[in-house]
Tab-separated table of C-alpha atoms in Angstrom:
chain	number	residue	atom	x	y	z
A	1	UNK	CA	78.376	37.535	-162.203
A	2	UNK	CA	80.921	38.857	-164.348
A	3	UNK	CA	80.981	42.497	-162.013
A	4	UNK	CA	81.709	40.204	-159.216
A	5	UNK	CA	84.203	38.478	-160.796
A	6	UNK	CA	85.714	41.714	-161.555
A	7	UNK	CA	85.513	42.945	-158.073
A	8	UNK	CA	87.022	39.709	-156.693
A	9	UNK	CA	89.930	39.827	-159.042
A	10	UNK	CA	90.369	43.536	-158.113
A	11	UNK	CA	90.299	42.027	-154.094
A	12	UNK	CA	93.090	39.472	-154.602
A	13	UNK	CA	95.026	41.831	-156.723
A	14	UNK	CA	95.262	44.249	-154.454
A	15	UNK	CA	95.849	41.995	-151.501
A	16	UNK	CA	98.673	40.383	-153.003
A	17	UNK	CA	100.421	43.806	-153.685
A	18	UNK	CA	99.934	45.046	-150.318
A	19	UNK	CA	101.366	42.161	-148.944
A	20	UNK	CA	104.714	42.710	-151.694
A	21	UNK	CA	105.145	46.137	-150.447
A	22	UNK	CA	105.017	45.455	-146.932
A	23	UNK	CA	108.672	44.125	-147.927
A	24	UNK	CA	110.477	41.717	-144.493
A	25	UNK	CA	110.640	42.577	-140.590
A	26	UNK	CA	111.872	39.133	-139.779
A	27	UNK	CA	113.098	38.135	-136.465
A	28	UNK	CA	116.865	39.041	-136.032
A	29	UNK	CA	117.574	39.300	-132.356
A	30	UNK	CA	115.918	41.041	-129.922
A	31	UNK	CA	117.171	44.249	-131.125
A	32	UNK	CA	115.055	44.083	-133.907
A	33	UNK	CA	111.720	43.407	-131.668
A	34	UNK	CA	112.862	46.427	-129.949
A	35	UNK	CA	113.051	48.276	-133.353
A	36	UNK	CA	110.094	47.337	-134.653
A	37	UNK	CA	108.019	48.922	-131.525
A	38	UNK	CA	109.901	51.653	-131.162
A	39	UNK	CA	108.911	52.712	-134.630
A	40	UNK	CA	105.367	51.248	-134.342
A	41	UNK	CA	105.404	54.011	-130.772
A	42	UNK	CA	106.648	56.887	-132.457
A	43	UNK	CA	104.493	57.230	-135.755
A	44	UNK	CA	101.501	57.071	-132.808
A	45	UNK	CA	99.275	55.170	-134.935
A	46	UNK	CA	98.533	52.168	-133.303
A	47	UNK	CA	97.740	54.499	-129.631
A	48	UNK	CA	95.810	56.817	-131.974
A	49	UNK	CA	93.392	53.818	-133.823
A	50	UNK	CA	93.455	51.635	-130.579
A	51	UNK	CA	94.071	53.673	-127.318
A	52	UNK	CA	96.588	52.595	-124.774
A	53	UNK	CA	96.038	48.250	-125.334
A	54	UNK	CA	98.136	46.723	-128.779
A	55	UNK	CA	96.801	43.605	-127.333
A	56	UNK	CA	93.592	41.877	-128.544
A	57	UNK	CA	89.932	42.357	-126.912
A	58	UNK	CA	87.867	39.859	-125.163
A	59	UNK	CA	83.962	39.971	-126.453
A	60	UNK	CA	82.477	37.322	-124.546
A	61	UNK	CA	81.437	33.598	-125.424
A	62	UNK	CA	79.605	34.003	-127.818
A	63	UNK	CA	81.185	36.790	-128.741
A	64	UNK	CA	78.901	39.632	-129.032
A	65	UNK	CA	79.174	43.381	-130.378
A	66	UNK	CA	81.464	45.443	-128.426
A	67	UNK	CA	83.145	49.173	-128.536
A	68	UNK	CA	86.866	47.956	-129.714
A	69	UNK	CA	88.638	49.589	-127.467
A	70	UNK	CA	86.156	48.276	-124.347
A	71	UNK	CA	86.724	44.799	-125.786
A	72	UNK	CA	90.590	45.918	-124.635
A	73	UNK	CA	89.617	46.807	-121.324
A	74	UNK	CA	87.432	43.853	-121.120
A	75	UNK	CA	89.985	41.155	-122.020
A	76	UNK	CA	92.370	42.619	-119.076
A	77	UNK	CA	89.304	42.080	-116.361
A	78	UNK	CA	88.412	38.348	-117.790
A	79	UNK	CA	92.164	37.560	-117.480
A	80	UNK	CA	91.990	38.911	-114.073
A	81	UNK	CA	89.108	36.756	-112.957
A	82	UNK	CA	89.808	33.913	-114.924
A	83	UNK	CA	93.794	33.423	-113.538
A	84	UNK	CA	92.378	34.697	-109.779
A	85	UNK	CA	94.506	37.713	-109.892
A	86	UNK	CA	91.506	39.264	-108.034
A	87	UNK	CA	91.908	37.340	-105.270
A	88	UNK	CA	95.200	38.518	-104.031
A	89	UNK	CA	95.372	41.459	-101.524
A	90	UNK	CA	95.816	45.412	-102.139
A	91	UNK	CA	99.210	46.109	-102.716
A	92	UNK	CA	100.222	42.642	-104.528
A	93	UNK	CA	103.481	43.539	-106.141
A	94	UNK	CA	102.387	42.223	-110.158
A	95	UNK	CA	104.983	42.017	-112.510
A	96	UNK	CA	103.922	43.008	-116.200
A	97	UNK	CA	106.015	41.311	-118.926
A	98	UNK	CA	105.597	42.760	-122.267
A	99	UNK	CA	103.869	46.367	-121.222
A	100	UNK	CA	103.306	47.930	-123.975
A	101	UNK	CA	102.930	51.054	-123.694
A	102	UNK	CA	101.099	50.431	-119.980
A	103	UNK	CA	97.504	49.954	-120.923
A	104	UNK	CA	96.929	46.481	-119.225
A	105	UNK	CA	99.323	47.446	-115.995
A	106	UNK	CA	97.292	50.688	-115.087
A	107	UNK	CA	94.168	48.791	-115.219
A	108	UNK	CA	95.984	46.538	-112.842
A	109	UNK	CA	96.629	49.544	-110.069
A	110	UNK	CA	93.811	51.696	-110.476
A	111	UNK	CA	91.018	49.173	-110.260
A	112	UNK	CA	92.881	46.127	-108.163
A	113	UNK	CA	95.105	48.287	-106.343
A	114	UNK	CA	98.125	46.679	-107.629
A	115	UNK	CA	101.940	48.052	-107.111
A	116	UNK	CA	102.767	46.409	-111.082
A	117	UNK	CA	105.947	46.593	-112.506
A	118	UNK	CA	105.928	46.957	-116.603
A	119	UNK	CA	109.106	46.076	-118.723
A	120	UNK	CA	109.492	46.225	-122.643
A	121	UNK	CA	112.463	45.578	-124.873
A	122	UNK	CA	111.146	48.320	-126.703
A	123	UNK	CA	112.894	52.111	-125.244
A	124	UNK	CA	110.367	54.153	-127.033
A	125	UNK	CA	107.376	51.958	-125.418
A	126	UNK	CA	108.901	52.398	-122.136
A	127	UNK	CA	109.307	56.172	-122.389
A	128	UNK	CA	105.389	56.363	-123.908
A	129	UNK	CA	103.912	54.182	-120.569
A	130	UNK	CA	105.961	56.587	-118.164
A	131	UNK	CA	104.556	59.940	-120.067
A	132	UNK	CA	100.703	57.966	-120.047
A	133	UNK	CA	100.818	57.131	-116.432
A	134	UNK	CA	99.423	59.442	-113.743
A	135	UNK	CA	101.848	59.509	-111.081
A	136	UNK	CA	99.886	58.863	-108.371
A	137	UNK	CA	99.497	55.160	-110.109
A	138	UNK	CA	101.560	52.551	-108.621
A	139	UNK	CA	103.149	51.762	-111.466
A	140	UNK	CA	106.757	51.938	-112.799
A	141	UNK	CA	108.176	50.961	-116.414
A	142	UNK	CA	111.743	49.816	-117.222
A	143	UNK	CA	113.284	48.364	-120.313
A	144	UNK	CA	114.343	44.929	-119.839
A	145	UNK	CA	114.750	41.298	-121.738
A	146	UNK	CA	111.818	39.066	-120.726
A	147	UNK	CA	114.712	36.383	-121.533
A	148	UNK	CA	117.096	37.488	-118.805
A	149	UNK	CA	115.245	39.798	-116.314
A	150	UNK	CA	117.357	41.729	-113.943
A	151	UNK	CA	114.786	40.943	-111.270
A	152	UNK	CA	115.589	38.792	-107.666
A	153	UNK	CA	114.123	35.281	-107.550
A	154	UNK	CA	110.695	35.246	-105.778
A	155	UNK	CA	109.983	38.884	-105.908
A	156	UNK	CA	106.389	39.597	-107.147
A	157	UNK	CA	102.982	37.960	-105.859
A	158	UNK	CA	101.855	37.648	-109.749
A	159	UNK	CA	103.271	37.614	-113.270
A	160	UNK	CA	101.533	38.818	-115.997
A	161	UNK	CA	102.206	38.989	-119.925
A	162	UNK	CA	99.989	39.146	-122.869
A	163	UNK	CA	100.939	38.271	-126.276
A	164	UNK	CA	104.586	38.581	-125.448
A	165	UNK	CA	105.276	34.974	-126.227
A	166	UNK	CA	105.574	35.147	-129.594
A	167	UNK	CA	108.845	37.520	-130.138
A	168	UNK	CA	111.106	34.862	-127.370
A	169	UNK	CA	112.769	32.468	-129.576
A	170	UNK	CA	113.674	30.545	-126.655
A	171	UNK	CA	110.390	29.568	-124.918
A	172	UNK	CA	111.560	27.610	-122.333
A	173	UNK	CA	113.568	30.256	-120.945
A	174	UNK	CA	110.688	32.491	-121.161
A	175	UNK	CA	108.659	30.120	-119.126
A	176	UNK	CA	111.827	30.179	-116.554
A	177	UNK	CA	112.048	33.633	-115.856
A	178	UNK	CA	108.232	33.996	-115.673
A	179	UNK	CA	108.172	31.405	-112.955
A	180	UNK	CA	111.813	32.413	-111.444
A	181	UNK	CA	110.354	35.423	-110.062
A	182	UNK	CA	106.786	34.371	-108.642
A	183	UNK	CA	106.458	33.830	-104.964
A	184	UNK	CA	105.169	30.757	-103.401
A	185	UNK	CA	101.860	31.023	-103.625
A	186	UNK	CA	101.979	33.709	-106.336
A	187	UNK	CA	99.736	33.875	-109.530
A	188	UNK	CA	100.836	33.516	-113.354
A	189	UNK	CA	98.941	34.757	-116.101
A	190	UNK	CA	99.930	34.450	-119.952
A	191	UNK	CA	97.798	34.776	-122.688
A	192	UNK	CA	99.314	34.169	-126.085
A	193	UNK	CA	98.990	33.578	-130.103
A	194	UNK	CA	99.423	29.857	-130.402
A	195	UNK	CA	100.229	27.861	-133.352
A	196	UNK	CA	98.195	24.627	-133.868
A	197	UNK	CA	99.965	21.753	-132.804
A	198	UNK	CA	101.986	19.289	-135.105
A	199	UNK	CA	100.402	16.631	-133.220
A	200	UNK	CA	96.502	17.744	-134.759
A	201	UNK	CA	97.587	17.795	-137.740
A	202	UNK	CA	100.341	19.309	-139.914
A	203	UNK	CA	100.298	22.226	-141.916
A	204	UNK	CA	98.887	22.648	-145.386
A	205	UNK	CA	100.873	24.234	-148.307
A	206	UNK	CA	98.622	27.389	-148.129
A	207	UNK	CA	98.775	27.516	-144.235
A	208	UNK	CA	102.694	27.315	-144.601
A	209	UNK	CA	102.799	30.485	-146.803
A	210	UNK	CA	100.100	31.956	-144.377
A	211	UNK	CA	102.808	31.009	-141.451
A	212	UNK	CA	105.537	32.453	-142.694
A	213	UNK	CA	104.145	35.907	-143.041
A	214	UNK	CA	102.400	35.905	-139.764
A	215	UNK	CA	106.183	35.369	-138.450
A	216	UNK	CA	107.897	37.321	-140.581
A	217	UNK	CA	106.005	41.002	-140.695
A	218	UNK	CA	105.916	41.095	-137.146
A	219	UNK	CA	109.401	40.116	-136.251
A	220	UNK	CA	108.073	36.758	-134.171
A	221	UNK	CA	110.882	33.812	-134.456
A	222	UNK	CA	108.257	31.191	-134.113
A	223	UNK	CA	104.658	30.458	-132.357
A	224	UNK	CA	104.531	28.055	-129.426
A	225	UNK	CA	101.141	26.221	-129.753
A	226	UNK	CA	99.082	25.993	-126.378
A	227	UNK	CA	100.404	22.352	-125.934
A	228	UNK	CA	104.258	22.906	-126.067
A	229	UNK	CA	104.060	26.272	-123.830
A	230	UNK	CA	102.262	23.990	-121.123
A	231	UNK	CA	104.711	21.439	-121.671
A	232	UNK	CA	107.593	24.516	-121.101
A	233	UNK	CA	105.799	25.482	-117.773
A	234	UNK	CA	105.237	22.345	-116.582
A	235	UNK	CA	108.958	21.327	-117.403
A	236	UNK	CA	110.377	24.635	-115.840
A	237	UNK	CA	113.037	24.288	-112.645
A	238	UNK	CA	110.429	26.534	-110.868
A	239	UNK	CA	107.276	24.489	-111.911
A	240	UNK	CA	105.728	23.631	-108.547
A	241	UNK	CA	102.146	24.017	-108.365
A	242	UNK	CA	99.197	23.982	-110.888
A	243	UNK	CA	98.349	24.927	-114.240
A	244	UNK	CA	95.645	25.109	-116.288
A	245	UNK	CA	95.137	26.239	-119.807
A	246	UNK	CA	91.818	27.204	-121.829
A	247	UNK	CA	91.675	28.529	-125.716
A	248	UNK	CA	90.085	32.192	-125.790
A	249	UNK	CA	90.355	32.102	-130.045
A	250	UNK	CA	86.073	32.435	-130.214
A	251	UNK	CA	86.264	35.041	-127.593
A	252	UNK	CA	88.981	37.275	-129.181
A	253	UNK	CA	88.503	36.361	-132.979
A	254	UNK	CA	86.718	39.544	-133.565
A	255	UNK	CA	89.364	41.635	-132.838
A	256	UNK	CA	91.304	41.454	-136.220
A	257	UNK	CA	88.345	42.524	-138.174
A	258	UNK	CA	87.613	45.502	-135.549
A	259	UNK	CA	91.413	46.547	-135.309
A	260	UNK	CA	91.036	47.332	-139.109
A	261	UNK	CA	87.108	49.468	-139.069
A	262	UNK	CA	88.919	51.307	-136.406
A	263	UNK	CA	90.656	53.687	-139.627
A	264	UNK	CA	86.600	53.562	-140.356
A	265	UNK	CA	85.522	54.562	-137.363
A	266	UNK	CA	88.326	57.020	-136.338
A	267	UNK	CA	89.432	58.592	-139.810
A	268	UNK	CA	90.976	61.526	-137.952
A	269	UNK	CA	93.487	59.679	-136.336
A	270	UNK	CA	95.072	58.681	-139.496
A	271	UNK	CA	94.810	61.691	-141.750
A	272	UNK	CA	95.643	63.973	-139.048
A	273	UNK	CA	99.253	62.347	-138.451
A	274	UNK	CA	99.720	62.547	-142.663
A	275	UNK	CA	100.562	60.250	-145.800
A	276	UNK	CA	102.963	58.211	-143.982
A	277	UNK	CA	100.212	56.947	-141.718
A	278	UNK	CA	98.206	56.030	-144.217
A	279	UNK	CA	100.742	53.999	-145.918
A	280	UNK	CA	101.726	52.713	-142.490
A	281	UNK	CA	98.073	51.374	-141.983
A	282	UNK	CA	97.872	49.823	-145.611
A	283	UNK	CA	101.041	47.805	-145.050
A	284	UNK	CA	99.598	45.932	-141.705
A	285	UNK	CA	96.070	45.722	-142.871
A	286	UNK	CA	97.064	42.095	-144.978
A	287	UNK	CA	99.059	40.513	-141.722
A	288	UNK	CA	95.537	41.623	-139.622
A	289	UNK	CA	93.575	39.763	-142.340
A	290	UNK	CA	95.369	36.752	-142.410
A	291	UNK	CA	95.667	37.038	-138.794
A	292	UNK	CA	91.835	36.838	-138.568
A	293	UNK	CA	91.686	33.738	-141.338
A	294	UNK	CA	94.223	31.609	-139.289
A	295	UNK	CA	92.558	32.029	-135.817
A	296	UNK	CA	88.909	31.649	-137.818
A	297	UNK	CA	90.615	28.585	-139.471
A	298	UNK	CA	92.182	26.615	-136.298
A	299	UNK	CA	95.952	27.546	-137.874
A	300	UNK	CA	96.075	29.707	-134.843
A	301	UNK	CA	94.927	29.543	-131.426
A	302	UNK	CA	94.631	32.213	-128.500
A	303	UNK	CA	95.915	30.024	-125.438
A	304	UNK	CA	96.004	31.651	-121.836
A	305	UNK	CA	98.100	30.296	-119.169
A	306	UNK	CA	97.385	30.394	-115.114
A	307	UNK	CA	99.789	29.005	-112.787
A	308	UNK	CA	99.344	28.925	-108.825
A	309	UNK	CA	103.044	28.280	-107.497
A	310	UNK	CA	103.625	26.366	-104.351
């Protein structure tokens, strides 16, 4: 008993002064999303642990094991099928809000022969997803504000964006300009961390704390739960047609823990880039962990979003 004590102390200690070091990267403005993926781009260590997806994996219902990096792949085909992406023609025109560095949007041309259009905030993404990209993928990148995209009104046959939601502080905007530029009869599908909602109950003490950091070490001005972003879409100028929601937090819950056994799995791709990475991958591993405990928990949610415009 007592070496377990020990070891637990040692746990909680060590948690707590990972999570002091990790110091602020509060929201600002969107400059400062931009900065903080620009710099989480260049050190490479993200693309190194988890390939060309930053976005969570999908590993079924019940989840079951799965490669970490397949999971990736896997969550961009369920989102196809579940949002009916798949049913529009060869040669949709799919816009891709949030890119990355262009995992989910080559998936979308090479196996659904999509022409998709990725934007970023973040320069240094941008520049990665051009350099990743075969060019004989219909695919193009650009940096652009999902809050004020330099796009014409009804211009793409889908929207797509994945866990971009968090980093707009103004939500109902960014339900605007996803629906401004959707066709009639044009597809949207968001998936998203969610907040729980006020309305099923209000936050603990502990879950406050927990809140706070999940905002503030990943520069995200606040969390939409799955119940205000529907109310955004439904509310939105452009809203004519259907939506429908579902939670994916049992599907994708596993990802947290598997995002962190990845520096298990891969050593190399830490060590090999130096000291800085492995600081670098000690100061996110306590936001990943409480990530996991507030989507185990019900704090968090993973909502996803499909809209069929009229």
């Amino acid at each position: 008993m007592l070496i377990f004590l020990f070891l637990l102390t040692g746990i909680a200690v060590t948690f707590t002064f990972l999570l002091w070091i990790q110091g602020d990267r509060r929201y600002q403005s969107s400059e400062s999303v931009a900065a903080a993926y620009d710099a989480w781009t260049n050190d490479r260590l993200l693309e190194r642990l988890w390939g060309d997806h930053v976005h969570l994996g999908h590993y079924g219902n019940p989840p079951r094991y799965s490669d970490f990096r397949e999971a990736k792949v896997s969550f961009v085909h369920e989102l196809v099928q579940w949002s009916g992406l798949n049913q529009l023609p060869t040669g949709s025109k799919v816009l891709d809000v949030g890119c990355g560095i262009g995992g989910s949007a080559r998936i979308l041309a090479r196996d659904y022969n999509f022409n998709v259009v990725g934007i970023s905030i973040s320069p240094a993404q941008v520049t990665r997803a051009i350099e990743l990209t075969p060019h004989d993928l219909n695919c193009c990148f650009h940096v652009m504000d999902a809050l004020s995209l330099r796009l014409p009104d009804q211009s793409f046959d889908a929207v797509w964006s994945v866990e971009a939601g968090p980093h707009m502080p103004n939500k109902q905007r960014y339900a605007d300009e996803l629906l401004r530029v959707l066709k009639p009869g044009g597809l949207l599908a968001v998936a998203d961390w969610n907040r729980r909602d006020p309305s099923d109950g209000a936050m603990s003490k502990i879950e406050r704390i927990v809140m706070r950091q999940l905002l503030n070490q990943w520069s995200h001005p606040e969390f939409a739960s799955i119940a205000s972003f529907r109310h955004n879409l439904e509310n939105s100028h452009y809203a004519q047609g259907g939506l429908r929601t579902d939670d994916w937090s049992r599907a994708t819950l596993p990802s947290w823990i598997d995002s962190i056994v990845e520096g298990l799995r891969r050593p190399g791709a830490i060590l090999d880039i130096g000291p800085k990475a492995v600081i670098q991958g000690l100061r996110e591993t306590p936001t990943l962990l409480l990530m996991h405990w507030a989507f185990a928990t019900g704090l968090m949610q993973f909502g996803v979003f499909k809209f069929d415009r009229q």
